[in-house]
Coordinates of C-alpha atoms in Angstrom, one line a residue:
X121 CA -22.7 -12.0 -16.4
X122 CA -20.2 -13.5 -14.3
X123 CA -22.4 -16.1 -12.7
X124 CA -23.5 -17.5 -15.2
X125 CA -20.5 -18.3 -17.1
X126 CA -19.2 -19.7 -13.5
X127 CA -22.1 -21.3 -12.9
X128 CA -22.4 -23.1 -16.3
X129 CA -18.7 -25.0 -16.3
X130 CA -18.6 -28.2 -15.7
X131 CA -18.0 -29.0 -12.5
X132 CA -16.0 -32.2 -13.6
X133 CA -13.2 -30.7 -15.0
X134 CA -12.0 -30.1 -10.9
X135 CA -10.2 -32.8 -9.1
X136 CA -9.5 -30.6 -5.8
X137 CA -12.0 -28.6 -4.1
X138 CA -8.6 -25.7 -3.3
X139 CA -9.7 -22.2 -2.4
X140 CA -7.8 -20.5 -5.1
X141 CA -8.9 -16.6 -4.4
X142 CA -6.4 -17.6 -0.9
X143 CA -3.6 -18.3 -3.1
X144 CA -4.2 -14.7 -5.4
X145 CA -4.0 -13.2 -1.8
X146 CA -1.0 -15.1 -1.0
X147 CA 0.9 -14.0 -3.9
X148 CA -0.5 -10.9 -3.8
X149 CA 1.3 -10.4 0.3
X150 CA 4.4 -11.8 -1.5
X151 CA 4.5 -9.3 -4.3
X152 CA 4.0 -6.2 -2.4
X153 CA 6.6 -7.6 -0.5
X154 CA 9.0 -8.3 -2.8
X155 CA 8.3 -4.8 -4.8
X156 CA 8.0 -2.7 -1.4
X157 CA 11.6 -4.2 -0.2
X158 CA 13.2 -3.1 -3.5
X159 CA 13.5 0.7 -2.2
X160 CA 14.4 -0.3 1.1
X161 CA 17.2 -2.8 0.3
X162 CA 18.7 0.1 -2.7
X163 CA 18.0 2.6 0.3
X164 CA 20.2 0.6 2.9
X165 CA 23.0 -0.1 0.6
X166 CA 23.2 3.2 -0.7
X167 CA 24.4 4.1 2.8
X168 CA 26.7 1.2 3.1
X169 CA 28.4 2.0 0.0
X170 CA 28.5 5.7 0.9
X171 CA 29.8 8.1 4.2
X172 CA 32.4 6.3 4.6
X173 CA 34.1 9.5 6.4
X174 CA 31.9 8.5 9.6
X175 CA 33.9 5.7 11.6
X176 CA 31.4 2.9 12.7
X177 CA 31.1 1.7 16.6
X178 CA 31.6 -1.8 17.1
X179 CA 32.3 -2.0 21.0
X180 CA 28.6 -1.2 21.7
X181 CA 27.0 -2.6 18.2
X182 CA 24.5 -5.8 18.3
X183 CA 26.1 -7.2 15.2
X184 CA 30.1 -7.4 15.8
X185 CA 32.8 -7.4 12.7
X186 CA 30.8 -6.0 10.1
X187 CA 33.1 -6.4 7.3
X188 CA 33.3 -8.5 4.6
X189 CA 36.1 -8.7 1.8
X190 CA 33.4 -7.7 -1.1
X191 CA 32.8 -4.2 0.0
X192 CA 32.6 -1.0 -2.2
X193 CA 33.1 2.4 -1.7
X194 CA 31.2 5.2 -3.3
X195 CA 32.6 8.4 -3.9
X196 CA 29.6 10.2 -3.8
X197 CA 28.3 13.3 -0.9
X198 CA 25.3 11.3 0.9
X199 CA 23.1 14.0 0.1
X200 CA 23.3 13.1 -3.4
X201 CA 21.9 9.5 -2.5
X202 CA 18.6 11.2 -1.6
X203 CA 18.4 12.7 -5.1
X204 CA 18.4 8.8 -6.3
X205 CA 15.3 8.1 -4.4
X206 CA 13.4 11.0 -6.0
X207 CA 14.0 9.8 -9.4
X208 CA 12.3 6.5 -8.5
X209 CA 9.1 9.0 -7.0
X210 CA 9.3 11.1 -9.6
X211 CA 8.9 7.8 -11.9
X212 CA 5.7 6.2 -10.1
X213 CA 4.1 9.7 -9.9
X214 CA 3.7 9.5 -13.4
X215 CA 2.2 6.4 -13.8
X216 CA -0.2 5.8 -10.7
X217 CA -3.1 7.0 -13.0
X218 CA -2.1 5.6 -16.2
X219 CA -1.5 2.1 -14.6
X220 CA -5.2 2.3 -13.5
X221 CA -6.2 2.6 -16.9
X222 CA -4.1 -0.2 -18.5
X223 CA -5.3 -2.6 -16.0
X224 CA -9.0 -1.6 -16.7
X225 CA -9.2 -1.8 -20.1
X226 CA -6.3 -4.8 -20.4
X227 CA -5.5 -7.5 -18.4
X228 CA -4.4 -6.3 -14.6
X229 CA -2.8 -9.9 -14.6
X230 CA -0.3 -8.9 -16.8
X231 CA -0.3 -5.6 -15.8
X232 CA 1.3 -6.4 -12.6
X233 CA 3.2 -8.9 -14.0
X234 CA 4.9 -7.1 -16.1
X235 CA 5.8 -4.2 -14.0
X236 CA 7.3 -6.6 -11.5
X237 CA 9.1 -8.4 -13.9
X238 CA 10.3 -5.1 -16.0
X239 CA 11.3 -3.8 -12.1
X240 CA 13.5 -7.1 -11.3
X241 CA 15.5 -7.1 -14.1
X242 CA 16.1 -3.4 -13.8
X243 CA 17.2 -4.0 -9.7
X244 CA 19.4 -6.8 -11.3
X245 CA 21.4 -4.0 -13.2
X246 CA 22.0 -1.8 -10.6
X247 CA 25.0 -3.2 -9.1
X248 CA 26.9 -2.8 -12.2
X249 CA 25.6 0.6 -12.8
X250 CA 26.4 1.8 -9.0
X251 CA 30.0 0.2 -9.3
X252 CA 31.1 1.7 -12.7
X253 CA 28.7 4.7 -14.0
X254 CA 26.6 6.5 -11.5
X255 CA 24.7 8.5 -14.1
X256 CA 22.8 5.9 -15.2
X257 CA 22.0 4.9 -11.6
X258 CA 19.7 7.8 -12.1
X259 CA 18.1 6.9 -15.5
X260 CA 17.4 3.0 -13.8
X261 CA 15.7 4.6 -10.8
X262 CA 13.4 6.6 -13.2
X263 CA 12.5 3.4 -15.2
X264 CA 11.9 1.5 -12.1
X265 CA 9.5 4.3 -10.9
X266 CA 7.7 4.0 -14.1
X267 CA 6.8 0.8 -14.6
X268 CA 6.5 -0.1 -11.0
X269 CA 3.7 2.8 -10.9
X270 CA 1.2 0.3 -12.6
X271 CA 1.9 -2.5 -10.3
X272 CA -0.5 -1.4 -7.3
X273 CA -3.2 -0.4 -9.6
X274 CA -3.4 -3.7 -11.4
X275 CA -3.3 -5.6 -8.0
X276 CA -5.9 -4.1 -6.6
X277 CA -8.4 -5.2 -9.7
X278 CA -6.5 -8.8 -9.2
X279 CA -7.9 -8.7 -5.8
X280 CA -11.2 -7.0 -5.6
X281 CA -12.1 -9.1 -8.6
X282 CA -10.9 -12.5 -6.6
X283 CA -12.5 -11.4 -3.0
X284 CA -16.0 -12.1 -2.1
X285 CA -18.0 -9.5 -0.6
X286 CA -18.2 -11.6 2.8
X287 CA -14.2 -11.5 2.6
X288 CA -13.2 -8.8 0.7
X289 CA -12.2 -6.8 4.2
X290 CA -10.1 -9.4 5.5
X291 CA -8.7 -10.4 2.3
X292 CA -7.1 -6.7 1.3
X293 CA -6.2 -6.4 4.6
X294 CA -3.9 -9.4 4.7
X295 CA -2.9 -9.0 1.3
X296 CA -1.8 -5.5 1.9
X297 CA 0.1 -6.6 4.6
X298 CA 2.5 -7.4 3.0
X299 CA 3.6 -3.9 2.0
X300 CA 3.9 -2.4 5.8
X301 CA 6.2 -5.6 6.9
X302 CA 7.8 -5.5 3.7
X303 CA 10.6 -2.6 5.0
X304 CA 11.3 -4.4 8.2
X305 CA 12.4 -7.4 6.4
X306 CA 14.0 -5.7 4.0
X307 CA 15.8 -3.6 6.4
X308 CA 17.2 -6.3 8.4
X309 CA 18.1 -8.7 5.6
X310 CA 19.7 -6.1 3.9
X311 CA 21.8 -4.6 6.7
X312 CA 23.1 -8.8 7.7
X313 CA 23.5 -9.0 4.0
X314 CA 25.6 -6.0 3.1
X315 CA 27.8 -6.7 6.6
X316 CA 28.3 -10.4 6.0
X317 CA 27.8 -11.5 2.7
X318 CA 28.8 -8.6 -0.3
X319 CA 27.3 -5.3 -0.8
X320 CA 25.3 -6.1 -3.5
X321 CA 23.9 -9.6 -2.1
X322 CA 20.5 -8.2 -1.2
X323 CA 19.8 -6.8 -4.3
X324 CA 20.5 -9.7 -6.7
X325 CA 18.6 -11.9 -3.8
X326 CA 15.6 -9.9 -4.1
X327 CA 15.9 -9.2 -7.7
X328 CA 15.7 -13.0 -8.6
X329 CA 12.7 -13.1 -6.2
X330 CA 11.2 -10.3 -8.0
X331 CA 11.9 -12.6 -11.2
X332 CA 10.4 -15.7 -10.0
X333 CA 7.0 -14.4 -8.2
X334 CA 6.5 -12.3 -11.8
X335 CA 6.8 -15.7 -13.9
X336 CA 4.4 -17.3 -11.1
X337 CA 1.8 -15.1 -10.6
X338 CA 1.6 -15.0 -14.5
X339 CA 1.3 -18.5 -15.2
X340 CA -0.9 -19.3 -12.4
X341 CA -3.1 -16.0 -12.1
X342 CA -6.3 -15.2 -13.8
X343 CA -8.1 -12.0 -13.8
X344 CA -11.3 -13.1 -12.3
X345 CA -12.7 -16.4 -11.0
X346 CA -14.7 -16.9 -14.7
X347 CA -11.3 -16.8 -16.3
X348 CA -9.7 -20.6 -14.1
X349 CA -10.2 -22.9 -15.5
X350 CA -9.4 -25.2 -12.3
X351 CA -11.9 -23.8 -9.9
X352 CA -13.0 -25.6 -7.0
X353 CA -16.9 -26.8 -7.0
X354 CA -17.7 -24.9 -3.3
X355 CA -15.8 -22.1 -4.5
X356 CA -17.4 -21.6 -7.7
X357 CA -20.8 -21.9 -5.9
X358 CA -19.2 -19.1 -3.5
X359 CA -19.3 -16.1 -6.3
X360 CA -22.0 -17.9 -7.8
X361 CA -24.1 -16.6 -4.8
X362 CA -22.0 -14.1 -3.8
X363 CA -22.9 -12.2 -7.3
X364 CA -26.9 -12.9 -7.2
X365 CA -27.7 -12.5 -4.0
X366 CA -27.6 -8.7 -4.5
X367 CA -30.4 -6.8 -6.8
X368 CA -28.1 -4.4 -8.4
X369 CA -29.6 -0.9 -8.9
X370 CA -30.3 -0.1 -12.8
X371 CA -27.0 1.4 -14.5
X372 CA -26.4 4.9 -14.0
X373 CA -25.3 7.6 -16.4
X374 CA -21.6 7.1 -16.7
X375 CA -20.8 10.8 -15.8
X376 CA -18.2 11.7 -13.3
X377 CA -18.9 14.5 -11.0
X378 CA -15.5 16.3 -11.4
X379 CA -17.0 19.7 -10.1
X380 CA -17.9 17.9 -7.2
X381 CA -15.5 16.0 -6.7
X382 CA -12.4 18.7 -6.6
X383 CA -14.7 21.1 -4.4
X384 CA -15.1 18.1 -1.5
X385 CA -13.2 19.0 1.3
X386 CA -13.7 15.0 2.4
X387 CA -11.7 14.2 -1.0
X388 CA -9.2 16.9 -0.1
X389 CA -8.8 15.8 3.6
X390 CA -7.9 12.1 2.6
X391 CA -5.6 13.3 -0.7
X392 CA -3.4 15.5 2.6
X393 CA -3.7 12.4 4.1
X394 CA -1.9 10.6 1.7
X395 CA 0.4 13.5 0.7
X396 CA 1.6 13.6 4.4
X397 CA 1.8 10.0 5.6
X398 CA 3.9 9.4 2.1
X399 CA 6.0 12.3 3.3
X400 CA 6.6 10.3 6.6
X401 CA 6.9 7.0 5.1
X402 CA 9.6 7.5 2.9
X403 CA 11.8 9.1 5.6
X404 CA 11.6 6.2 7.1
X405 CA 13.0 4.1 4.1
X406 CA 15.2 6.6 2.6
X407 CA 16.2 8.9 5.1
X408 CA 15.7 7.4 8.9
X409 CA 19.0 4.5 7.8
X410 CA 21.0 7.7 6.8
X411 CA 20.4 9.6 10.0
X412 CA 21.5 6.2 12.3
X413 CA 24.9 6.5 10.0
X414 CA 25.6 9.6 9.9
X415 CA 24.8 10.7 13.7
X416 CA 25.1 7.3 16.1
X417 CA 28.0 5.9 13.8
X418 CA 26.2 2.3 13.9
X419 CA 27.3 -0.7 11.5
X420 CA 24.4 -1.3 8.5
X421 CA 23.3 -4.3 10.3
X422 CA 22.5 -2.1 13.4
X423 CA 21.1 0.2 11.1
X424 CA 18.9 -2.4 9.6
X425 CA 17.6 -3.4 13.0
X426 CA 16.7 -0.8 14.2
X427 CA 15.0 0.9 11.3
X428 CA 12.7 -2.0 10.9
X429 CA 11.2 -1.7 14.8
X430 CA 8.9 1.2 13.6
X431 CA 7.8 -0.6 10.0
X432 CA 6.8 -4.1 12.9
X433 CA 4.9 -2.0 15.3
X434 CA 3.4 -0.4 12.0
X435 CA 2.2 -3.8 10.9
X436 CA 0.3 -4.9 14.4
X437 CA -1.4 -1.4 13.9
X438 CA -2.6 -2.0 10.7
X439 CA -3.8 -5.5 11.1
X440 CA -5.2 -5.2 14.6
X441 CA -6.2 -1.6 14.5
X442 CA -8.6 -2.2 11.6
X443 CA -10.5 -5.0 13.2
X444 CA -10.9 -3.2 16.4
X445 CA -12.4 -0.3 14.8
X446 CA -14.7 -2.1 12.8
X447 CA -16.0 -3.4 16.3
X448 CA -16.4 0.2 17.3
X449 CA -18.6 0.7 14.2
X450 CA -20.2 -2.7 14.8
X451 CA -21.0 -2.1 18.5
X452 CA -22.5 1.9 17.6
X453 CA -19.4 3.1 19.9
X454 CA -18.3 5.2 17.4
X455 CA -19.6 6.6 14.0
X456 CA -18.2 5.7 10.9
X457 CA -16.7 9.1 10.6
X458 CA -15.4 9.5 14.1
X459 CA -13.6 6.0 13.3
X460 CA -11.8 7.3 9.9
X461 CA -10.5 10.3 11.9
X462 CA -9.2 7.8 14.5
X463 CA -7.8 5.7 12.3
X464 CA -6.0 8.1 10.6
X465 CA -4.7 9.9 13.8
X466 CA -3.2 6.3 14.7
X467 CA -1.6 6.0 11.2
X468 CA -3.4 3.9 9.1
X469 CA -5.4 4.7 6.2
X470 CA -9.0 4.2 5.4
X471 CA -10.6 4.1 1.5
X472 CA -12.5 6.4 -0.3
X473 CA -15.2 4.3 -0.4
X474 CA -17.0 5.7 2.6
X475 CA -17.3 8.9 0.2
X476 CA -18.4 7.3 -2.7
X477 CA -18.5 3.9 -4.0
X478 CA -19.3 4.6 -7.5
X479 CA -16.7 7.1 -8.2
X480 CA -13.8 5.2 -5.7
X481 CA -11.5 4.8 -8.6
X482 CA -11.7 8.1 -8.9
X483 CA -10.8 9.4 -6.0
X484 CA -8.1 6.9 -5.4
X485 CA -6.6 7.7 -8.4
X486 CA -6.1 11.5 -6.5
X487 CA -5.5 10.0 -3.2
X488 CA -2.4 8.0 -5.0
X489 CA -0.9 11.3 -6.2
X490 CA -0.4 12.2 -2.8
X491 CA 3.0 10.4 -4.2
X492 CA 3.8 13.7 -4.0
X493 CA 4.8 13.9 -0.5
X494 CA 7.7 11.0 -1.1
X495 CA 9.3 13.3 -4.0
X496 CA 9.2 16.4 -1.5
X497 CA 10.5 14.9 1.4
X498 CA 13.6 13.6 -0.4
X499 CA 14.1 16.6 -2.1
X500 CA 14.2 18.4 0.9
X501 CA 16.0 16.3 2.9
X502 CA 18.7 16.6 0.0
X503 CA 18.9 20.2 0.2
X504 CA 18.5 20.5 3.7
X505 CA 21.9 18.1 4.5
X506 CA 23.4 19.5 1.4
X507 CA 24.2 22.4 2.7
X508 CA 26.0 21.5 6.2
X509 CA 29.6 21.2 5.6
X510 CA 31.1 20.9 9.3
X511 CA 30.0 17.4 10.7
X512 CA 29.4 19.1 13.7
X513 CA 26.6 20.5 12.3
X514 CA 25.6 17.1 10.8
X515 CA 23.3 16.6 14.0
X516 CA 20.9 20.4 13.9
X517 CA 19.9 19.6 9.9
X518 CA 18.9 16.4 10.9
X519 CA 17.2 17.8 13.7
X520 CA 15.9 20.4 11.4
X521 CA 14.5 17.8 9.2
X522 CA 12.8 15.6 11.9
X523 CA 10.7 19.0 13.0
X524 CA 9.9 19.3 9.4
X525 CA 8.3 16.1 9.0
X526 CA 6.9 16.3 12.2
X527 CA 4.7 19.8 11.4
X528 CA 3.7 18.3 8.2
X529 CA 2.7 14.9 9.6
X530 CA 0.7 17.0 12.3
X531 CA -0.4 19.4 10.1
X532 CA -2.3 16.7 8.2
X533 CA -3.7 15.0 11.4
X534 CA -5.8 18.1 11.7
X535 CA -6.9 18.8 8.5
X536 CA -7.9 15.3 8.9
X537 CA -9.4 15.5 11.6
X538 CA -11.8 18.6 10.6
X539 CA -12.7 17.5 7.4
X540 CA -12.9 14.1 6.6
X541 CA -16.1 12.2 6.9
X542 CA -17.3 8.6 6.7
X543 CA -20.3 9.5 4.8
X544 CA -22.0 9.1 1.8
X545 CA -21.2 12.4 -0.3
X546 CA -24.7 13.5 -2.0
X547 CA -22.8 13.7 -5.7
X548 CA -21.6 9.5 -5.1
X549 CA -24.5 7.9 -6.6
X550 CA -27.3 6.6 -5.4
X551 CA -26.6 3.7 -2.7
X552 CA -27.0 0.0 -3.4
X553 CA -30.4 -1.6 -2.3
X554 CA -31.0 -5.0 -0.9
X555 CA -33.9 -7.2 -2.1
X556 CA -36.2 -6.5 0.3
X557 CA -37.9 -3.4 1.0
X558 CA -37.0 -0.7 3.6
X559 CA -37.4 2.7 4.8
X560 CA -33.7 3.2 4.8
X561 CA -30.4 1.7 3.2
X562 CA -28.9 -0.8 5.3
X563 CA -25.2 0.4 4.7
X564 CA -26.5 4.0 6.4
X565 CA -24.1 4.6 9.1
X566 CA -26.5 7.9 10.3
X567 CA -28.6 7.0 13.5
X568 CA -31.8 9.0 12.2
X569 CA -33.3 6.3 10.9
X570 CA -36.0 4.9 13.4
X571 CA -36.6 1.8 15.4
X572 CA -38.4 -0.4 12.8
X573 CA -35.3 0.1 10.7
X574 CA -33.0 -1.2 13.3
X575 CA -34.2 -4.2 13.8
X576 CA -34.7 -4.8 10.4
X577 CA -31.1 -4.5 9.9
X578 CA -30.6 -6.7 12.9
X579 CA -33.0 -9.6 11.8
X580 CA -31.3 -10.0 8.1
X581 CA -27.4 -10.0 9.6
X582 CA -29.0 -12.6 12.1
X583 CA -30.9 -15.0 10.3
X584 CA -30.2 -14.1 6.4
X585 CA -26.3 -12.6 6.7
X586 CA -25.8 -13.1 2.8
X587 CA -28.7 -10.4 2.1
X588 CA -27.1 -7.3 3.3
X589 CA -26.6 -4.5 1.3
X590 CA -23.5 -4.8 -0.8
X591 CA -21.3 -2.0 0.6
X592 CA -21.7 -3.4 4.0
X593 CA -19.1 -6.1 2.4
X594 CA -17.7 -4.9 -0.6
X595 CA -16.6 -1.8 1.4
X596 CA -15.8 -3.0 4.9
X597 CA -13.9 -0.6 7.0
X598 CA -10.5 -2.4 7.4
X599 CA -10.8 -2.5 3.4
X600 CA -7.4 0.1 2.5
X601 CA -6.5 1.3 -0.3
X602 CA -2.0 2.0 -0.4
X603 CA -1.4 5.4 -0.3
X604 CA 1.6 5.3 1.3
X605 CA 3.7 3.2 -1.2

């Protein structure tokens, strides 16, 4: 049990009382955005180095004289750019199961480390590869796909394993903040970089990053609090109670449900979900920079501006949206499934815990090959663009491809919207139990459950807040799962 090997170190052996599970979520912001920015930076430069055909307005630009004496220029069509992104898809596809695997039965500290690490170095070489032999541009992209497929996986053990269930909510949420900011940096960075500094500045900046957070997190990350050897006396009295508090129901057969699960139409509402917003997301890395270039004529630190306005307004939505809808929930304005669909509608995403807590692995695991959508939308943005020849007609295929991403993003709102629930599914198990006695599960978000109930409920978040049932905490509603990345 982990409280009791906590609970029996020595208490001694800290000098400084230092919440450590706030640094893991620290690092864990700065990883995601490090790893997010690597797409966007390759994405941004790609279109610097390329389309040079399109002469650049300066008279009406925010950033003036972008040039700088270490420039390049890519012989290459800028369709062909988009293919480059869909080898790095193509790679993560692959591996968003696997890396689940290898960070449950190994160490998700290394896990991520690794993948990090493996993805720096392989940024590092891109400059030479884009500069002298284009082919095996396409064979780095790949690798970087695969190995940075396991990253996410592995983080999210790092962090459920480091979060208390009274913080676990607010602690994913902040930590995955990191990835929805991560492009607007990126963006902007990249675009002053590229202008002012070289062409391949960014990516050897946030290459070495990438280097230095990996070597980091793996000297100073453990996989679970029973694993430090430094951990502060309050803190380790934090899981301590945080893990006994709860009477665990008896261990169930470890059988998954697969009949059930592949016939839900909830599962198959939030697996569109992902499929679409990644579909939408990565047009916004890969394709939205392109578009400004190739239509508006604007200089790549313009480019870089811009682009990143949507990715900031994303990030207040996210954070802020969340925590009002929890209030909803909180204050009985809105079901738990009436929230989902809202939350969804306004672009964030919302976990398949609601569903089923037992099998949420599970169904992330499906949710995260909604990958899917990134590899599609840049493989038909390549052959859409592809086939324009007359830059006159530049501006109809791009208007062509905006309506496409538009139906499909609106297409999955719907589907959404009719059949996704916030509800326990009857195959998920049965439901955590506090350690009192009561008609009904405390975590129950249905309102048929009568009065005596209710203020039940009421009197234990009043007067004994620590006693809840565990899925009120472990599986807040701000808690996300990224299926967008």
């Amino acid at each position: 049990m982990i409280q009791e090997e906590i609970c029996s170190r020595d208490t001694m052996a800290c000098c400084v009382d230092c919440p450590r599970r706030y640094f893991v979520v620290f690092l864990g912001f700065i990883g995601l955005l490090v790893s997010i920015g690597f797409r966007t930076c390759f994405a941004l430069v790609m279109v610097h180095v390329t389309n040079h055909t399109s002469t650049e307005r300066d008279d009406d630009s925010l950033f003036h004289n972008c040039t700088t004496s270490r420039d390049l220029q890519l012989n290459i069509e800028p369709s062909h750019v988009f293919l480059l992104h869909t080898a790095f898809y193509c790679g993560s596809l692959v591996t968003q199961i696997p890396g689940g695997i290898l960070a449950t039965r190994y160490s998700p500290k290394w896990v991520c480390g690794l993948s990090i690490v493996l993805s720096s170095v392989l940024f590092l070489v891109l400059p030479t590869a884009i500069q002298y032999n284009l082919p095996a541009v396409y064979v780095i992209r790949v690798l970087q796909g695969l190995v940075e497929g396991c990253s996410i996986p592995a983080l999210n053990g790092i962090i459920s394993a480091w979060a208390p269930k009274t913080e676990r909510s607010r602690m994913i949420t902040v930590a995955y903040a990191g990835a929805y900011i991560s492009p607007a940096i990126a963006l902007m960075t990249s675009g002053a970089c590229s202008c002012y500094v070289s062409w391949n500045s960014i990516i050897y900046i946030y290459g070495g990053c990438g280097v230095a957070w990996s070597i980091v997190w793996m000297l100073c990350i453990h996989d679970n609090p029973k694993h430090h050897p430094r951990l502060g006396a309050r803190e380790r009295q934090l899981f301590c109670t945080d893990d006994v508090v709860i009477n665990r129901p008896d261990q169930e057969e470890k059988i998954i449900p697969w009949r059930a699960i592949l016939t839900s139409l909830p599962v198959y509402a939030i697996i569109v979900g992902a499929f679409c917003r990644n579909w939408i997301f990565s047009m916004l890395i890969t394709q939205q920079p392109q578009y400004f270039k190739e239509v508006f004529h604007m200089t790549t630190a313009d480019i870089g501006f811009l682009s990143a306005v949507p990715h900031v307004l994303m990030t207040v939505v996210v954070i802020t949206g969340g925590f009002v809808v929890d209030n909803f929930i909180k204050r009985d304005i809105f079901s738990t499934t009436v929230a989902r669909k809202l939350s969804e509608t306004l672009g964030y995403q919302v976990n398949p815990l609601d569903l089923a807590p037992k099998y949420a692995s599970v169904v992330t695991g499906l949710a995260r090959l909604g990958m899917l959508g990134a590899v599609l939308s840049t493989v038909v943005a390549y052959f859409v663009r592809d086939i324009v020849t007359d830059p006159a007609e530049v501006p109809e295929a791009w208007k062509r491809l905006f309506i496409i991403a538009a139906s499909i993003h609106f297409f999955g709102v719907l589907f959404y919207a009719v059949f996704a629930s916030g509800n326990r599914q009857p195959w998920s198990g049965s439901p955590s139990t506090l350690s009192v006695s009561i008609t009904q599960p405390v975590a129950n978000d249905d309102k048929d459950y009568d009065e005596t109930t209710r203020l039940l409920r009421r009197r234990l978040r009043l007067h004994r807040p620590q006693l809840v049932d565990a899925d009120s905490y472990e599986y807040g509603s701000t808690t996300r799962f990224l299926n967008t990345i």
